Coordinates of C-alpha atoms in Angstrom, one line a residue:
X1 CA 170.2 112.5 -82.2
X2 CA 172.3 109.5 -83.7
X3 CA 173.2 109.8 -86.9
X4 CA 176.0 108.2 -87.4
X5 CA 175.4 104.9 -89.7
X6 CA 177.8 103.4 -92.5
X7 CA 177.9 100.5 -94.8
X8 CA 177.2 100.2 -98.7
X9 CA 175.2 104.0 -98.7
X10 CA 178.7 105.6 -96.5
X11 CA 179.8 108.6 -98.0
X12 CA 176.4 109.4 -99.8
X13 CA 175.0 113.1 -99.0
X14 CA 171.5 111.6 -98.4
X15 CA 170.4 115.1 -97.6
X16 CA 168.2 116.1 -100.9
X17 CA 167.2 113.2 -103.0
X18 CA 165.3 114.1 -106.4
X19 CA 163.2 111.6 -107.9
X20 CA 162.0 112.3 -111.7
X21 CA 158.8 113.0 -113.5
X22 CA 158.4 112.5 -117.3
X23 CA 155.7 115.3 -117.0
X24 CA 156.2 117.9 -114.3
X25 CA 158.5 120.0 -115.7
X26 CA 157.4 119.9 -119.9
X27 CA 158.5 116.2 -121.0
X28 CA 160.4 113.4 -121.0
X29 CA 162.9 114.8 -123.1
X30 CA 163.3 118.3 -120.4
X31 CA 163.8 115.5 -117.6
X32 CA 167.7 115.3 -118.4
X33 CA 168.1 119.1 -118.4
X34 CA 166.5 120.2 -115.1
X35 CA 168.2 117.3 -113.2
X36 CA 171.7 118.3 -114.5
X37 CA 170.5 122.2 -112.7
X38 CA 169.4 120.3 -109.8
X39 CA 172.7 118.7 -109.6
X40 CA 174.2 121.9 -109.9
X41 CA 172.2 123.2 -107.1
X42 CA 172.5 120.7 -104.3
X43 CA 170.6 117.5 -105.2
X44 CA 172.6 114.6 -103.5
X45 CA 171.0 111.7 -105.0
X46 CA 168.7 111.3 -108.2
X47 CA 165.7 108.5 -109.1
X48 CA 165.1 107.8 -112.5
X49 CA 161.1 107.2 -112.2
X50 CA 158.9 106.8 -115.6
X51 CA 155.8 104.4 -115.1
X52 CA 154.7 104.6 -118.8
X53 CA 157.0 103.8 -121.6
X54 CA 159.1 100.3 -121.9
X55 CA 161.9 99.0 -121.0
X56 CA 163.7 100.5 -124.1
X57 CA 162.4 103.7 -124.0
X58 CA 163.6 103.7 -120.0
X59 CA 167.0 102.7 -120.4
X60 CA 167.2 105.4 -123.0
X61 CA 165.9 108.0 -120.4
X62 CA 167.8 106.8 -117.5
X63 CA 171.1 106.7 -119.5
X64 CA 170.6 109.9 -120.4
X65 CA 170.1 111.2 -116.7
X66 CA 172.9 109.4 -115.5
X67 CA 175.2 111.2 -118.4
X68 CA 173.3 114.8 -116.8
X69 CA 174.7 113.7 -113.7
X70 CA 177.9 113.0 -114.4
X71 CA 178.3 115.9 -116.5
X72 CA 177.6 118.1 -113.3
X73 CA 179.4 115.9 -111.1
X74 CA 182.6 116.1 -113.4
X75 CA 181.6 120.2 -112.4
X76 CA 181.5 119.8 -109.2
X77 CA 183.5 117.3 -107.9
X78 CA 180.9 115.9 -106.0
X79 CA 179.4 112.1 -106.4
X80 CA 176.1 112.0 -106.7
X81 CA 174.7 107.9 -107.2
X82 CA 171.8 107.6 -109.7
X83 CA 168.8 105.1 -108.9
X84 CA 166.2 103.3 -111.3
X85 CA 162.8 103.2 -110.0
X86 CA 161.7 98.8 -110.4
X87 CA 163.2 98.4 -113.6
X88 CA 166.0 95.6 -112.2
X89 CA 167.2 94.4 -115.7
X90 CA 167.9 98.4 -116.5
X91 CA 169.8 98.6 -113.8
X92 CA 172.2 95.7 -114.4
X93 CA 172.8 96.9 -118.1
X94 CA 173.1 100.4 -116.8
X95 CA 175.3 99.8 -113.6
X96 CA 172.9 101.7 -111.9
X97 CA 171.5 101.5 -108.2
X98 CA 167.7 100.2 -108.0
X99 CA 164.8 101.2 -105.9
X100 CA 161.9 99.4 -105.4
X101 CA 158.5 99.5 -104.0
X102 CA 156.4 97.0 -101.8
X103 CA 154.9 95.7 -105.1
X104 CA 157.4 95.4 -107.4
X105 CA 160.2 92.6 -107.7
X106 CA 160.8 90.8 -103.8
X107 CA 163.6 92.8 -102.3
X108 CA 165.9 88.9 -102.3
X109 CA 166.0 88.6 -105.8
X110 CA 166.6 91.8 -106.8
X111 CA 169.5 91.9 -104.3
X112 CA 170.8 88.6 -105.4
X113 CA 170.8 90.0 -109.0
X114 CA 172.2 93.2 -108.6
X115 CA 176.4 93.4 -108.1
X116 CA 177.2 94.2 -104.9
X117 CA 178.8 97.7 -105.2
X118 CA 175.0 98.8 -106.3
X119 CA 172.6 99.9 -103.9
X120 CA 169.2 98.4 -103.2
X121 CA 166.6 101.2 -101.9
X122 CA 163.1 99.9 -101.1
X123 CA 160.1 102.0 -100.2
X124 CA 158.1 101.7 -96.4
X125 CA 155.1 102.7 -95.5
X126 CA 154.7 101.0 -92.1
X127 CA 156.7 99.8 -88.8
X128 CA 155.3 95.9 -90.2
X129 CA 156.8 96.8 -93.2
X130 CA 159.9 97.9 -92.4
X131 CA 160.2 94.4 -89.7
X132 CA 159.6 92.3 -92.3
X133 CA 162.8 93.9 -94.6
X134 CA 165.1 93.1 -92.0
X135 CA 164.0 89.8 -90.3
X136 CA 166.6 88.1 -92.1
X137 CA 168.1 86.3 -92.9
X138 CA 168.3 87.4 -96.2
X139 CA 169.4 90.9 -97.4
X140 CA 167.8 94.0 -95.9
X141 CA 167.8 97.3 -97.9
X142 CA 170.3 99.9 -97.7
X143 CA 168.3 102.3 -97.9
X144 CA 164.3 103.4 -97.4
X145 CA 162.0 106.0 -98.4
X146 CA 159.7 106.1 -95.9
X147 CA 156.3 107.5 -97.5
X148 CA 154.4 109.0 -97.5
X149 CA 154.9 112.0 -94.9
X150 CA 152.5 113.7 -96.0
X151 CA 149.1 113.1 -98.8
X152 CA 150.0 114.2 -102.1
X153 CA 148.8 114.4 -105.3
X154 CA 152.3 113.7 -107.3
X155 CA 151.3 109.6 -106.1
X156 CA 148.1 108.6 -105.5
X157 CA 148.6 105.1 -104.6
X158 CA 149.7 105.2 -100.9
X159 CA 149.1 104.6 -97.7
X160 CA 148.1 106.7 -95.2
X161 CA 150.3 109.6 -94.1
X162 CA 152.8 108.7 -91.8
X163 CA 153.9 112.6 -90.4
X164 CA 156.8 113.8 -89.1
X165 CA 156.7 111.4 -86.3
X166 CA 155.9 108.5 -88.4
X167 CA 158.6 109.1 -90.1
X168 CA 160.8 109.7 -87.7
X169 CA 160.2 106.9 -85.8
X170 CA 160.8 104.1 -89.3
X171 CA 164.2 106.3 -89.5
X172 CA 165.3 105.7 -86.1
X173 CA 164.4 101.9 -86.4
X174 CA 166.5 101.9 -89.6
X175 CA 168.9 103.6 -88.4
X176 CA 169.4 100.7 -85.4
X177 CA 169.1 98.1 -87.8
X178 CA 172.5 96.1 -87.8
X179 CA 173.4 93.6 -90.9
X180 CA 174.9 90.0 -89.4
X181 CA 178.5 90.0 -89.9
X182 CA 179.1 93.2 -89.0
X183 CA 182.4 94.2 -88.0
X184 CA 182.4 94.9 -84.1
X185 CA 182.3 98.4 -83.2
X186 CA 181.0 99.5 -86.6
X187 CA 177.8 101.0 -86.8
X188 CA 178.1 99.5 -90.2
X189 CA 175.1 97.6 -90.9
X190 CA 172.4 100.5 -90.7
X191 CA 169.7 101.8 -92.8
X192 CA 169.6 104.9 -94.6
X193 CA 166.0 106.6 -94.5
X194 CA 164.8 109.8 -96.4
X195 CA 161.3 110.7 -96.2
X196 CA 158.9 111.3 -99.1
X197 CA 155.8 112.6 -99.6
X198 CA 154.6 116.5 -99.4
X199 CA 157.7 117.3 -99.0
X200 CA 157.8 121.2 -100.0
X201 CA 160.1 124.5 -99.6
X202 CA 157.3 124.8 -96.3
X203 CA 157.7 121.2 -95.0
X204 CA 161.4 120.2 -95.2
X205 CA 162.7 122.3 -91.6
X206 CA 160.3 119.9 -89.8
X207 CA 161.5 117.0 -91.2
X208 CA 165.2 118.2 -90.6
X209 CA 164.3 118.2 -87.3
X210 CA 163.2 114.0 -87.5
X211 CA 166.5 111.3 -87.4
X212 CA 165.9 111.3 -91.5
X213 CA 169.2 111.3 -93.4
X214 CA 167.1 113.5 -95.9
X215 CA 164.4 114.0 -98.1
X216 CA 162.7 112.8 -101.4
X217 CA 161.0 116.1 -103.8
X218 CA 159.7 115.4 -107.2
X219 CA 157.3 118.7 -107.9
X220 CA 159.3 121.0 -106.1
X221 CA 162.0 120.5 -108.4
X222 CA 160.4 119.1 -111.2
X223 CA 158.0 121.6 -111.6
X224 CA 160.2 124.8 -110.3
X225 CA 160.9 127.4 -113.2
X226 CA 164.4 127.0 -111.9
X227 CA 165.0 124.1 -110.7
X228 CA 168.9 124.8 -109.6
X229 CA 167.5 127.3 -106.9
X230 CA 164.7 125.5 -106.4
X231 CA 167.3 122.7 -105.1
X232 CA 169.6 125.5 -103.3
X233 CA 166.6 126.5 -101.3
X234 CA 165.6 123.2 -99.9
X235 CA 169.2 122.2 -98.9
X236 CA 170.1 125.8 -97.4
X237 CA 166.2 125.0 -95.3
X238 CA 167.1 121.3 -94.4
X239 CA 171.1 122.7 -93.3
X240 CA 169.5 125.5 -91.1
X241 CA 167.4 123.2 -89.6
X242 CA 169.9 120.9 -89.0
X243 CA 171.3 123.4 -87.0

């Protein structure tokens, strides 16, 4: 199983990626608080995702997560990147990596507007999807969340599940992807995938066993009365898998 891919995402510990609820776990304003346990407890990489208030009220939120971070990063020595979910102008005030979905703003502009040390994530549900994000010759994602694995009720407005081979099959395609320009004899140029989607404490060994880089949970940590060993447990289940 290759998976051995650089470029803007090296270094990244793709392995448990957490992306945020305003509701799950008792309000917007807990949001900060469980993601600075989560931290704590394994989380790699964290998406700021809040469908319902403005743009104000967003950057408010996200800049408070990415302070969370931080704060358990500066505990940890670890580096963990913070993502907004569509809200390109927050992320260029904020400094903060973007992800987008298939409906939100064309995957060109907001890599033409974002500085190039931030990372563009963008979300595929399909083979045809993910073809059309690299034909070139513009930019092509640095990383996807390929979703959904499985139905669930956390996002309603989804395809159809992909499952474990779905998903492994868009990783391994993403994975092979290489950017033009590329220097020779670097695997440089490919694609970051983590798969989202029903992803639970029961799932995540089979999709450790897929060429994912990692996985996307919002309830299980969201929602988890302790969300710091709700975030240990998923990473010690991914690692053993691994195995």
């Amino acid at each position: 199983m290759s998976r051995a891919v650089s470029g803007r995402g090296a270094g990244v510990d793709w392995r448990l990626y957490l992306v945020t609820d305003p509701h799950l776990g008792g309000g917007r304003d807990a949001v900060p608080g469980i993601v600075y346990e989560a931290v704590l407890g394994g989380v790699g990489v964290v998406q700021v995702r809040d469908k319902e208030c403005d743009d104000d009220e967003f950057a408010t939120h996200a800049a408070a997560v990415a302070e969370s971070v931080a704060r358990a990063c500066t505990g940890t020595g670890r580096d963990v990147p913070v993502f907004v979910n569509d809200r390109l102008d927050v992320a260029r005030v904020l400094g903060l990596h973007l992800h987008i979905g298939q409906r939100d703003v064309p995957l060109p502009r907001a890599r033409a507007a974002l500085p190039d040390e931030l990372m563009l994530g963008l979300s595929i549900e399909s083979d045809a999807q993910l073809a059309a994000a690299v034909a070139g010759p513009g930019p092509a994602p640095d990383v996807i969340g390929v979703s959904p694995v499985w139905s669930t009720a956390t996002k309603t407005d989804t395809a159809a599940a992909l499952g474990p081979e779905g998903a492994d099959r868009l990783a391994r395609a993403a994975h092979s992807y290489r950017r033009p320009g590329g220097v020779p004899g670097d695997p440089g140029a490919g694609i970051r995938a983590v798969g989202i989607g029903g992803v639970t404490p029961a799932t995540v060994a089979r999709l450790a066993a897929t060429e994912l880089d990692g996985v996307c949970v919002v309830s299980s940590i969201m929602a988890a009365p302790d969300p710091r060993t709700a975030a240990s447990d998923l990473l010690a289940r991914w690692d053993a898998a691994r195995r």
